[in-house]
């Protein structure tokens, strides 16, 4: 937060997103300071999740997630934490086939 990159990770089966805030020295906060930041993001429901930061220009990081069927969803980040309900999003890719290049 505050211009320093944070780390957001999930529990694939529970679907909980957890935020580990970044520190100015390039480290992340210790586990005692991690906090739940979203729910409902199971790997079964959303195999692929990514954030490109603030996609809608409101100063809060947002998420894109693709369903197992390749439907792209947009989740606006909320100022106090968590995400707004999904909205439809679209793109020119088949999101079921997006994989790492390495």
Short mmCIF file of C-alpha atoms in Angstrom, two decimals:
data_model
loop_
_atom_site.label_atom_id
_atom_site.label_comp_id
_atom_site.label_asym_id
_atom_site.label_seq_id
_atom_site.Cartn_x
_atom_site.Cartn_y
_atom_site.Cartn_z
CA UNK A 1 0.00 0.00 0.00
CA UNK A 2 1.13 3.58 -0.45
CA UNK A 3 3.22 3.09 -3.60
CA UNK A 4 4.82 -0.17 -2.48
CA UNK A 5 3.86 -3.43 -4.19
CA UNK A 6 1.83 -5.86 -2.08
CA UNK A 7 1.38 -9.59 -2.48
CA UNK A 8 -2.06 -11.13 -2.84
CA UNK A 9 -2.32 -14.91 -2.72
CA UNK A 10 -5.10 -17.44 -2.39
CA UNK A 11 -5.98 -20.73 -0.80
CA UNK A 12 -7.06 -22.67 -3.91
CA UNK A 13 -9.65 -24.87 -2.17
CA UNK A 14 -11.06 -22.36 0.36
CA UNK A 15 -11.03 -19.48 -2.14
CA UNK A 16 -9.72 -16.97 0.39
CA UNK A 17 -7.45 -14.20 -0.90
CA UNK A 18 -4.88 -12.98 1.62
CA UNK A 19 -2.99 -9.70 1.47
CA UNK A 20 0.63 -9.43 2.58
CA UNK A 21 1.48 -5.75 2.50
CA UNK A 22 4.77 -4.70 0.98
CA UNK A 23 7.41 -2.82 2.95
CA UNK A 24 9.54 0.02 1.60
CA UNK A 25 12.66 -2.17 1.84
CA UNK A 26 11.25 -4.70 -0.65
CA UNK A 27 10.16 -7.28 1.91
CA UNK A 28 6.58 -8.18 2.79
CA UNK A 29 4.83 -8.04 6.14
CA UNK A 30 5.14 -11.09 8.36
CA UNK A 31 2.31 -13.64 8.64
CA UNK A 32 0.94 -12.03 11.81
CA UNK A 33 0.10 -8.95 9.71
CA UNK A 34 -1.50 -10.72 6.76
CA UNK A 35 -5.23 -10.18 6.35
CA UNK A 36 -8.04 -11.82 4.46
CA UNK A 37 -8.91 -9.64 1.51
CA UNK A 38 -11.49 -11.59 -0.49
CA UNK A 39 -13.48 -14.81 -0.56
CA UNK A 40 -15.10 -17.01 -3.18
CA UNK A 41 -12.04 -17.24 -5.46
CA UNK A 42 -11.56 -21.02 -5.48
CA UNK A 43 -9.34 -22.51 -8.16
CA UNK A 44 -12.35 -24.50 -9.36
CA UNK A 45 -14.42 -21.34 -9.88
CA UNK A 46 -11.58 -19.12 -11.13
CA UNK A 47 -8.54 -21.08 -12.31
CA UNK A 48 -6.79 -17.89 -13.43
CA UNK A 49 -6.66 -14.64 -11.47
CA UNK A 50 -4.55 -11.60 -12.22
CA UNK A 51 -4.23 -7.99 -11.26
CA UNK A 52 -2.79 -5.27 -13.38
CA UNK A 53 -3.21 -2.83 -10.52
CA UNK A 54 -5.84 -0.12 -10.69
CA UNK A 55 -7.76 -0.92 -13.87
CA UNK A 56 -10.67 1.49 -13.34
CA UNK A 57 -8.74 4.54 -12.14
CA UNK A 58 -10.14 4.82 -8.61
CA UNK A 59 -6.81 4.36 -6.81
CA UNK A 60 -7.55 0.80 -5.61
CA UNK A 61 -6.12 -2.38 -7.13
CA UNK A 62 -8.61 -4.53 -9.03
CA UNK A 63 -8.74 -8.16 -10.19
CA UNK A 64 -9.56 -9.99 -13.37
CA UNK A 65 -10.50 -13.65 -13.11
CA UNK A 66 -11.34 -16.24 -15.75
CA UNK A 67 -13.82 -18.99 -15.03
CA UNK A 68 -13.10 -22.59 -16.00
CA UNK A 69 -15.17 -21.96 -19.13
CA UNK A 70 -13.04 -18.97 -20.09
CA UNK A 71 -15.48 -16.22 -19.15
CA UNK A 72 -13.55 -13.15 -18.04
CA UNK A 73 -14.81 -11.30 -14.95
CA UNK A 74 -13.76 -7.97 -13.47
CA UNK A 75 -13.73 -7.37 -9.69
CA UNK A 76 -13.30 -3.75 -8.63
CA UNK A 77 -11.25 -3.36 -5.45
CA UNK A 78 -12.95 -1.64 -2.54
CA UNK A 79 -11.23 1.10 -0.55
CA UNK A 80 -11.74 -0.69 2.78
CA UNK A 81 -10.67 -4.07 1.41
CA UNK A 82 -12.21 -6.84 -0.59
CA UNK A 83 -13.81 -6.67 -3.99
CA UNK A 84 -17.14 -5.63 -5.49
CA UNK A 85 -19.28 -8.32 -7.13
CA UNK A 86 -18.11 -9.54 -10.53
CA UNK A 87 -18.90 -7.61 -13.68
CA UNK A 88 -18.58 -8.94 -17.18
CA UNK A 89 -15.32 -8.17 -18.94
CA UNK A 90 -14.08 -9.10 -22.36
CA UNK A 91 -10.94 -9.47 -24.36
CA UNK A 92 -9.62 -10.98 -27.55
CA UNK A 93 -8.04 -14.03 -25.88
CA UNK A 94 -9.36 -17.50 -25.15
CA UNK A 95 -8.82 -17.19 -21.40
CA UNK A 96 -8.98 -20.99 -20.91
CA UNK A 97 -5.65 -21.30 -22.74
CA UNK A 98 -3.60 -18.57 -21.04
CA UNK A 99 -0.54 -20.20 -19.47
CA UNK A 100 2.95 -19.27 -18.36
CA UNK A 101 5.53 -18.88 -21.11
CA UNK A 102 8.15 -20.79 -19.12
#
